[in-house]
Coordinates of N, CA and C in Angstrom, one line a residue:
X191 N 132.9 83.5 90.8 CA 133.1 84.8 91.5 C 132.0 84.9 92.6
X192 N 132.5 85.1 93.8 CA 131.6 85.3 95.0 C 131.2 87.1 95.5
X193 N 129.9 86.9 95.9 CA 129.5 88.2 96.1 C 129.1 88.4 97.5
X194 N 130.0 87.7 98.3 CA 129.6 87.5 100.3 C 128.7 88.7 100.5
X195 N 128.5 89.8 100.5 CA 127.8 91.1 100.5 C 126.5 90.8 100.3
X196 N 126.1 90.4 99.5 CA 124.7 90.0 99.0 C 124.0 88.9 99.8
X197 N 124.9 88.2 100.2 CA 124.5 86.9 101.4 C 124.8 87.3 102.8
X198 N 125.1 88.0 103.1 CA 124.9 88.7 104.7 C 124.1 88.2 105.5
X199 N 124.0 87.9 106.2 CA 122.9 87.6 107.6 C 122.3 88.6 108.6
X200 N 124.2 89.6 108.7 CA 123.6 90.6 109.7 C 123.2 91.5 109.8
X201 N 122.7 91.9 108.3 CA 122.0 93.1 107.9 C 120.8 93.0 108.5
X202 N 120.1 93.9 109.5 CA 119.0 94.3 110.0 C 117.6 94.2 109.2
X203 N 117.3 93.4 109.2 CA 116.0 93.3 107.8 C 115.2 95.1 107.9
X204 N 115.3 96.0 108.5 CA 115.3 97.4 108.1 C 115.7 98.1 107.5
X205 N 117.2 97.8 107.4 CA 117.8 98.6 106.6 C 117.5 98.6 104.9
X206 N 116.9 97.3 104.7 CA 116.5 97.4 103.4 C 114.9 98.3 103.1
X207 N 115.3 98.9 102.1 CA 114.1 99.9 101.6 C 114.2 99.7 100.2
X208 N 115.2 99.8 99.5 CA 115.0 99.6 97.9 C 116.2 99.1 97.9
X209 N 115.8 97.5 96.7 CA 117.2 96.3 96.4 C 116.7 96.3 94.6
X210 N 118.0 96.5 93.9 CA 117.8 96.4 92.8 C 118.7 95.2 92.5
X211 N 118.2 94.0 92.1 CA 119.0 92.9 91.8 C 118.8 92.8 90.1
X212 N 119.0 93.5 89.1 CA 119.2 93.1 88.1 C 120.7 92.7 87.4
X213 N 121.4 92.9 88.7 CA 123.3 91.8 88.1 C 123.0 91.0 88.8
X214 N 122.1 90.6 89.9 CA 122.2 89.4 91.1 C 121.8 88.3 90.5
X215 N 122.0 88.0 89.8 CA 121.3 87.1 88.5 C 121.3 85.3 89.2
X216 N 121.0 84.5 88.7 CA 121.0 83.3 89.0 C 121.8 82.7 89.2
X217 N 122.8 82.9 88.3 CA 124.3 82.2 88.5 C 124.8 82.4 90.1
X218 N 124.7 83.6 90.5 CA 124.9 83.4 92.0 C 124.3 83.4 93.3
X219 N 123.1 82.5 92.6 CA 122.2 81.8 93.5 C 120.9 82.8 94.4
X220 N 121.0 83.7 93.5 CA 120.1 84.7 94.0 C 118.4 83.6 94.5
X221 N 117.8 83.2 93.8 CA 116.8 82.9 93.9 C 116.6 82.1 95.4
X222 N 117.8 81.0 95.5 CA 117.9 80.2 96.7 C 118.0 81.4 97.6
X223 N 118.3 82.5 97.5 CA 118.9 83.3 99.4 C 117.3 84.2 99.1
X224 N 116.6 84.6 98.1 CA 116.0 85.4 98.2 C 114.7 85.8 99.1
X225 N 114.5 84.6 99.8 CA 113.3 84.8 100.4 C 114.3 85.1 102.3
X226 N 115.4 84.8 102.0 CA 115.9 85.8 103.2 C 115.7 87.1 102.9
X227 N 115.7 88.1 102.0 CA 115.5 89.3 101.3 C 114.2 89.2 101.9
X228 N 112.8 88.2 101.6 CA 111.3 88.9 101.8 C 111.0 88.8 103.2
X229 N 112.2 88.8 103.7 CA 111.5 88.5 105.4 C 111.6 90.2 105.8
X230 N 112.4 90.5 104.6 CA 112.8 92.5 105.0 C 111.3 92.9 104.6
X231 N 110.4 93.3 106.0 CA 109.3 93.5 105.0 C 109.1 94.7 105.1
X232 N 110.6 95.9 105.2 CA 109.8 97.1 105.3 C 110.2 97.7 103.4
X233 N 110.9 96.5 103.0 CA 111.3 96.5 101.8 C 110.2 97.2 101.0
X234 N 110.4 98.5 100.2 CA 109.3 99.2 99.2 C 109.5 99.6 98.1
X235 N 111.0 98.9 97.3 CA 111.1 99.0 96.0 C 112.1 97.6 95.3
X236 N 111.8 96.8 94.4 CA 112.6 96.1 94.2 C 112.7 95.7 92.8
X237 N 113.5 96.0 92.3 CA 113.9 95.5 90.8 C 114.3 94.3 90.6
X238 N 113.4 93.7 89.6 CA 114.0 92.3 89.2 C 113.8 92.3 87.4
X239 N 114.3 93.5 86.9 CA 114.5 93.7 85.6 C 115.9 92.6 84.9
X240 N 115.4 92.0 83.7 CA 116.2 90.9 83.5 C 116.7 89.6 83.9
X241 N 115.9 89.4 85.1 CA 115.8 88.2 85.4 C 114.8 87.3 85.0
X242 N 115.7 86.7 84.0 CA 114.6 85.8 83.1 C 114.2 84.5 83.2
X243 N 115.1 84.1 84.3 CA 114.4 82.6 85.2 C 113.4 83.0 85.8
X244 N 113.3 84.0 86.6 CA 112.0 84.2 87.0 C 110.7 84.6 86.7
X245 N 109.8 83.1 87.4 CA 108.5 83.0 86.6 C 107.6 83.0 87.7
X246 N 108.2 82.7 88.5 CA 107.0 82.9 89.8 C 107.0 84.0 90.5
X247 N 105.6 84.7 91.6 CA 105.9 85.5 92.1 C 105.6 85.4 93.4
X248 N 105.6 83.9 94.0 CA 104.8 83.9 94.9 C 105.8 83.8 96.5
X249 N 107.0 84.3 96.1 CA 107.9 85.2 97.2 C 107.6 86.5 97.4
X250 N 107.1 87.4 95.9 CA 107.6 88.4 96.0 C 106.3 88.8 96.8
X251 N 105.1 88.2 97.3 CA 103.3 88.4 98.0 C 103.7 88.6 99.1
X252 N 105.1 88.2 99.6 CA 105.8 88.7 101.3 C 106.1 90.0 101.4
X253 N 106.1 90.4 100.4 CA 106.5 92.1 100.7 C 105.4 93.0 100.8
X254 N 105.1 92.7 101.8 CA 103.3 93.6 101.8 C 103.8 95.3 101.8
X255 N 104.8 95.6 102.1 CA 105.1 97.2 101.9 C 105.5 97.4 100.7
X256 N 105.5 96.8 99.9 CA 105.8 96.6 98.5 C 105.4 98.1 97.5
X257 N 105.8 99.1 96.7 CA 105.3 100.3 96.7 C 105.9 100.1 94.8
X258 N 106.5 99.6 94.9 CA 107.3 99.8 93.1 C 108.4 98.5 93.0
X259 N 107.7 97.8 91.8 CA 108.1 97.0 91.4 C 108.3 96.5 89.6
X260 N 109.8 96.5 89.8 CA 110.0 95.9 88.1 C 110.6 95.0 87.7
X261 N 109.4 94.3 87.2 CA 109.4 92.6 86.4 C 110.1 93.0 85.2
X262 N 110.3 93.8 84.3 CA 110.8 93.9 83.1 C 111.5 93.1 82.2
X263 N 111.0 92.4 81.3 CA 112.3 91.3 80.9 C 112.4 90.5 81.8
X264 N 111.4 89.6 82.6 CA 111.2 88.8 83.2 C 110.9 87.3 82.8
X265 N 110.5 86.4 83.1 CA 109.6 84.9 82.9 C 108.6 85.1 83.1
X266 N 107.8 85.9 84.0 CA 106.7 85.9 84.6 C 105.6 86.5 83.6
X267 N 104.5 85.4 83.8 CA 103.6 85.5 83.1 C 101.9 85.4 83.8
X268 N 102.2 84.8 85.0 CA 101.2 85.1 86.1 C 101.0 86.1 86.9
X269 N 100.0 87.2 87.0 CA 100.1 87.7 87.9 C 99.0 87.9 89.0
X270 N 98.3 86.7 89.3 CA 97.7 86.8 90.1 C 98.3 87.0 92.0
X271 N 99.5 86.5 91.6 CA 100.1 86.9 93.8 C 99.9 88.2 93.8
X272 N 100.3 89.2 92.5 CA 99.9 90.0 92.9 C 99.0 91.0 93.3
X273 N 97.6 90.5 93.4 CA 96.8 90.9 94.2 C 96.3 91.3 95.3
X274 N 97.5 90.6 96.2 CA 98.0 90.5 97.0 C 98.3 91.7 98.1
X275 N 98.9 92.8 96.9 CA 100.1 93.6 96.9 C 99.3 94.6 97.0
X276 N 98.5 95.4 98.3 CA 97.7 96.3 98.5 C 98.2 97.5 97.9
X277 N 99.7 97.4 98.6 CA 100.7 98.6 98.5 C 101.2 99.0 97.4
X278 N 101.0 98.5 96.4 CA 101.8 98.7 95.0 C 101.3 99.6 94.3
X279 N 102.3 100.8 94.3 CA 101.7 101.9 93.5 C 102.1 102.0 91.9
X280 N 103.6 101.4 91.9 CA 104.0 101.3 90.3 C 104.6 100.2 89.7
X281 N 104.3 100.0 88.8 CA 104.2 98.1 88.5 C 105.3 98.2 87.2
X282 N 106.2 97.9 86.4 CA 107.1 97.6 85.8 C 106.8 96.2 84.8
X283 N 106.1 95.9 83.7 CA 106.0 94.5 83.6 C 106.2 94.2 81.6
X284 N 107.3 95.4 81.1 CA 107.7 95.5 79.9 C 108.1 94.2 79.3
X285 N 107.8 93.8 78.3 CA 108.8 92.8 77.7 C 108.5 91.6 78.7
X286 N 107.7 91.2 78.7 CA 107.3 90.0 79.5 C 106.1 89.1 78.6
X287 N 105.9 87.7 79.2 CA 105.0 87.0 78.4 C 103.6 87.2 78.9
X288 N 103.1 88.6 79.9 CA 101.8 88.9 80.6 C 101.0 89.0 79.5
X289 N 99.6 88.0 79.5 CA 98.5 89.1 78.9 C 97.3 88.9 79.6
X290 N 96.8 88.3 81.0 CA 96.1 88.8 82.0 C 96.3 89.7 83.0
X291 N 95.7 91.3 82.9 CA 95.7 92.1 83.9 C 94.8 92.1 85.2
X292 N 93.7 90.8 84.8 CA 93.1 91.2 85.5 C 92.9 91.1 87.5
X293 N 94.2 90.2 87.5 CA 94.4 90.0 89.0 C 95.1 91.8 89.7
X294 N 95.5 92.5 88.8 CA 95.9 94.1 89.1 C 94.6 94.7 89.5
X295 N 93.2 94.8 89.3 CA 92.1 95.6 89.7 C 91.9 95.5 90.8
X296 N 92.9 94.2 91.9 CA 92.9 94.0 93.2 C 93.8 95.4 94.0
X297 N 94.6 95.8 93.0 CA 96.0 96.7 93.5 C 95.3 98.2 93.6
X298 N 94.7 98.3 94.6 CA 93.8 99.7 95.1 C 94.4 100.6 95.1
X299 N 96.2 100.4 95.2 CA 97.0 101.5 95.2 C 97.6 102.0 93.8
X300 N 97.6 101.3 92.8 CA 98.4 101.6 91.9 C 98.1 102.4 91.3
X301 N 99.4 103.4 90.5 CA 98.9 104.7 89.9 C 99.6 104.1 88.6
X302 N 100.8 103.8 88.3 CA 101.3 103.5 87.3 C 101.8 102.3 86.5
X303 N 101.5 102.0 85.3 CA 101.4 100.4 85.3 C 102.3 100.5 83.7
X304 N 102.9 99.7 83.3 CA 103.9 99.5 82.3 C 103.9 98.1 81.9
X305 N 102.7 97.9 80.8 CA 102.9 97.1 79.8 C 103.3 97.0 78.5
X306 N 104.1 97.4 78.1 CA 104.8 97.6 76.8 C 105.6 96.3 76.4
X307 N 105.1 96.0 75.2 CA 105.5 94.5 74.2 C 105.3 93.1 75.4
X308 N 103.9 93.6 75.6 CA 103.5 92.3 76.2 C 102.3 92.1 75.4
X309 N 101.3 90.6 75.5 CA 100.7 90.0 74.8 C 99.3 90.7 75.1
X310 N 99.3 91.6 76.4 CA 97.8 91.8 76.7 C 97.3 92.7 75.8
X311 N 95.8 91.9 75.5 CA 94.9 92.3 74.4 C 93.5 93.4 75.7
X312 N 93.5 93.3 76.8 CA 92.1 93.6 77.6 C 92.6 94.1 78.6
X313 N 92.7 95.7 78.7 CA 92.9 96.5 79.9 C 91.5 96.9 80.5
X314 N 90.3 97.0 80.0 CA 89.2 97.6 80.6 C 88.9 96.9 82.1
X315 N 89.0 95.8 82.4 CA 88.8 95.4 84.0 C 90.0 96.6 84.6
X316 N 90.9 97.1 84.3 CA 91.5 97.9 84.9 C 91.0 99.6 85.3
X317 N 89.9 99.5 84.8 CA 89.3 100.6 85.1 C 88.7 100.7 86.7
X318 N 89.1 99.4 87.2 CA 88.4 99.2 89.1 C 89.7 99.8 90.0
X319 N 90.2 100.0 89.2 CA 91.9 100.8 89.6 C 92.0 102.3 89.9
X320 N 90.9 102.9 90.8 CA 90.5 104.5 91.2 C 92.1 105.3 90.8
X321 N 92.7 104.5 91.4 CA 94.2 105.5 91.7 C 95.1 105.6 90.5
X322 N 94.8 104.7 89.1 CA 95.8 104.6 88.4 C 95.8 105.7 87.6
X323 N 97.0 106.3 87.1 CA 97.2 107.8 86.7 C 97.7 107.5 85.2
X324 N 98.7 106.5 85.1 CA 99.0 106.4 83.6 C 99.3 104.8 83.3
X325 N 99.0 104.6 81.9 CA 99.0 103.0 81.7 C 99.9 103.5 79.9
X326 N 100.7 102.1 80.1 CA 101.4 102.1 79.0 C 100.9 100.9 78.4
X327 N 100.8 101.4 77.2 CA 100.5 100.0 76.2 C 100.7 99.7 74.7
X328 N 102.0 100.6 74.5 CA 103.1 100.3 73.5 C 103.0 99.2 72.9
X329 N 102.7 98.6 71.8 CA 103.1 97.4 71.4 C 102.3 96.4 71.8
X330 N 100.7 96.0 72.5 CA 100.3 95.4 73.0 C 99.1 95.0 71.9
X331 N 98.6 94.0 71.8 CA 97.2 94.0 70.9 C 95.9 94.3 71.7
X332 N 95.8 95.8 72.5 CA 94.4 96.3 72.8 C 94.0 96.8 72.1
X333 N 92.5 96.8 71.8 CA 91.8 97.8 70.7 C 90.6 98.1 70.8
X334 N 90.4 97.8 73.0 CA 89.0 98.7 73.0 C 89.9 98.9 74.3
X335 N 89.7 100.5 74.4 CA 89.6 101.4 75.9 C 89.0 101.8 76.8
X336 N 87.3 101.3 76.3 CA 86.2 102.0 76.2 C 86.3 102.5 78.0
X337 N 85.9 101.4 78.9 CA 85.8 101.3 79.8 C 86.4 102.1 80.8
X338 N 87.5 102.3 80.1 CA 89.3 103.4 81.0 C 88.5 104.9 81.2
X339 N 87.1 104.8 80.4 CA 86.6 106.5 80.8 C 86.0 106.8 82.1
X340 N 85.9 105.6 82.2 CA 85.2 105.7 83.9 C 86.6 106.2 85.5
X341 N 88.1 105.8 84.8 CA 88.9 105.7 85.5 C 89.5 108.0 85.3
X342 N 88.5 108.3 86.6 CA 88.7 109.8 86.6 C 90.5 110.1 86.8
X343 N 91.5 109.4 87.6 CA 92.6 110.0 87.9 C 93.8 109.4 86.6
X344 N 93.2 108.9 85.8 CA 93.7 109.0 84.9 C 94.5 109.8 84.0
X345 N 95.6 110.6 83.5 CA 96.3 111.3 83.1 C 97.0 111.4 82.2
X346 N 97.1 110.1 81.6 CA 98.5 109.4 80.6 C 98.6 107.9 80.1
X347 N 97.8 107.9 78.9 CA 97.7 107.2 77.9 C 98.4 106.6 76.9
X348 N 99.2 105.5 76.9 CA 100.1 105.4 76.0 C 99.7 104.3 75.3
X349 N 99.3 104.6 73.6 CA 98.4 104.3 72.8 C 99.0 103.3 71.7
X350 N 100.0 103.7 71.6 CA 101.3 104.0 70.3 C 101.4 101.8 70.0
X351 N 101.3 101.8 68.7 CA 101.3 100.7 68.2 C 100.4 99.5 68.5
X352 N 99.6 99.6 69.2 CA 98.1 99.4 69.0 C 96.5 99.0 68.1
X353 N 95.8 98.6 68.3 CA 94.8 98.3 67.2 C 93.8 99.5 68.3
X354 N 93.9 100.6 68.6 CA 92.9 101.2 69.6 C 92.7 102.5 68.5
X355 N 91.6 102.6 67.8 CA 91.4 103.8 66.6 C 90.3 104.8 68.0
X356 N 89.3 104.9 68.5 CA 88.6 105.5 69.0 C 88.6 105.6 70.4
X357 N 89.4 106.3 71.0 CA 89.4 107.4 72.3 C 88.3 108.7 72.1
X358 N 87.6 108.7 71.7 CA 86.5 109.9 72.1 C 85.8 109.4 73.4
X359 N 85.7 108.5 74.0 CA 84.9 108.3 74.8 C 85.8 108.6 76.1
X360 N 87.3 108.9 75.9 CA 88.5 109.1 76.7 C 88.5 110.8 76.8
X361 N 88.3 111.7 75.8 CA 88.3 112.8 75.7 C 88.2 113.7 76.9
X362 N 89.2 114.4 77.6 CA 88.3 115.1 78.7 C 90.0 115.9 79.3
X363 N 89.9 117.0 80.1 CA 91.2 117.8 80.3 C 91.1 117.1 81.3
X364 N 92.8 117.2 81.3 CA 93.8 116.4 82.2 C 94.1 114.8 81.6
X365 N 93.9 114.6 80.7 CA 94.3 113.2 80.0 C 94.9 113.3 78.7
X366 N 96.2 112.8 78.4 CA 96.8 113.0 77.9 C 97.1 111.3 77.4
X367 N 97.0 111.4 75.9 CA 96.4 110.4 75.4 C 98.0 110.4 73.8
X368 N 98.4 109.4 73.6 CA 99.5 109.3 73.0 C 99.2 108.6 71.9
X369 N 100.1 108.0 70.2 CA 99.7 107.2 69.9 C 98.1 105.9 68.9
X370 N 97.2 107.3 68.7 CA 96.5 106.6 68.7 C 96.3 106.6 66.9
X371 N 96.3 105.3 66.5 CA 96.0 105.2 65.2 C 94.4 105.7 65.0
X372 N 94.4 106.3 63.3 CA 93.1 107.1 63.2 C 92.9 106.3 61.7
X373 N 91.6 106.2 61.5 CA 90.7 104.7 60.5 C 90.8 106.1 59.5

């Protein structure tokens, strides 16, 4: 089954602003056409939820207007290109094999970040992240926060299935803290 629409040429690399390819799957060659896609660089949202061939990201470092991005259910397990990614304000990276954040303390913009049932044990480098507003971490083996008190625009903590017993040092209005097992 052919999907000519998706392989276009004469689409104005402007018109693209947000591409969600999670049916554009492999089988129809997505990965070979897709760096015609990163030449769209006014491109500022792109889903690549379920695409589970994909393990690299070092196409997706072309998209410097890059604003929201979801790996979800992905291959990807590196995330250093993205440091890259000045522009990235919300990051998608559920159900993946990630458990280094620490190439993200590069992401000056990021406010929202979504690690749920990934392997990362160590968010505190993420505290160099002024802008981040809420961090999920569902299902992850972290079990110190300590450092996340220094991150003031903080708002939304997601705790839940965790080894993290002691958020006092988190305590403070406007943070909203979920999740947390008590010894």
């Amino acid at each position: 089954m052919q999907y000519p629409y998706f392989y276009r040429h004469d689409y104005p690399s402007e018109s693209f602003v947000s591409l969600n390819v999670a049916l554009w799957t492999e089988q129809f060659g997505a990965w070979k056409h897709f760096s015609q896609v990163a030449e769209a660089m006014a491109l500022t949202q792109l889903s690549l939820m379920g695409c589970k061939n994909l393990n690299s990201l070092k196409r997706i470092v072309k998209l410097k207007g890059l604003q929201w991005l979801v790996l979800s259910d992905t291959g990807v397990t590196n995330l250093s290109p993205l440091a890259a990614c000045s522009a990235l304000e919300e990051l998608w990276l559920d159900n993946t094999g990630v458990t280094d954040v620490s190439p993200l303390a590069a992401c000056s913009a990021l406010e929202s970040l979504y690690l749920n049932n990934t392997g990362v044990m160590d968010v505190n480098l993420l505290a160099a992240c002024s802008t981040l507003r809420e961090i999920h971490l569902n299902n992850t083996g972290v079990t110190d926060v300590s450092l996340l008190a220094a991150s003031s625009a903080l708002e939304w903590l997601n705790l839940s299935n965790t080894g993290v017993t002691d958020v006092s040092m988190l305590q403070r209005e406007g943070l909203t803290i979920i999740g947390v097992k008590e010894e």
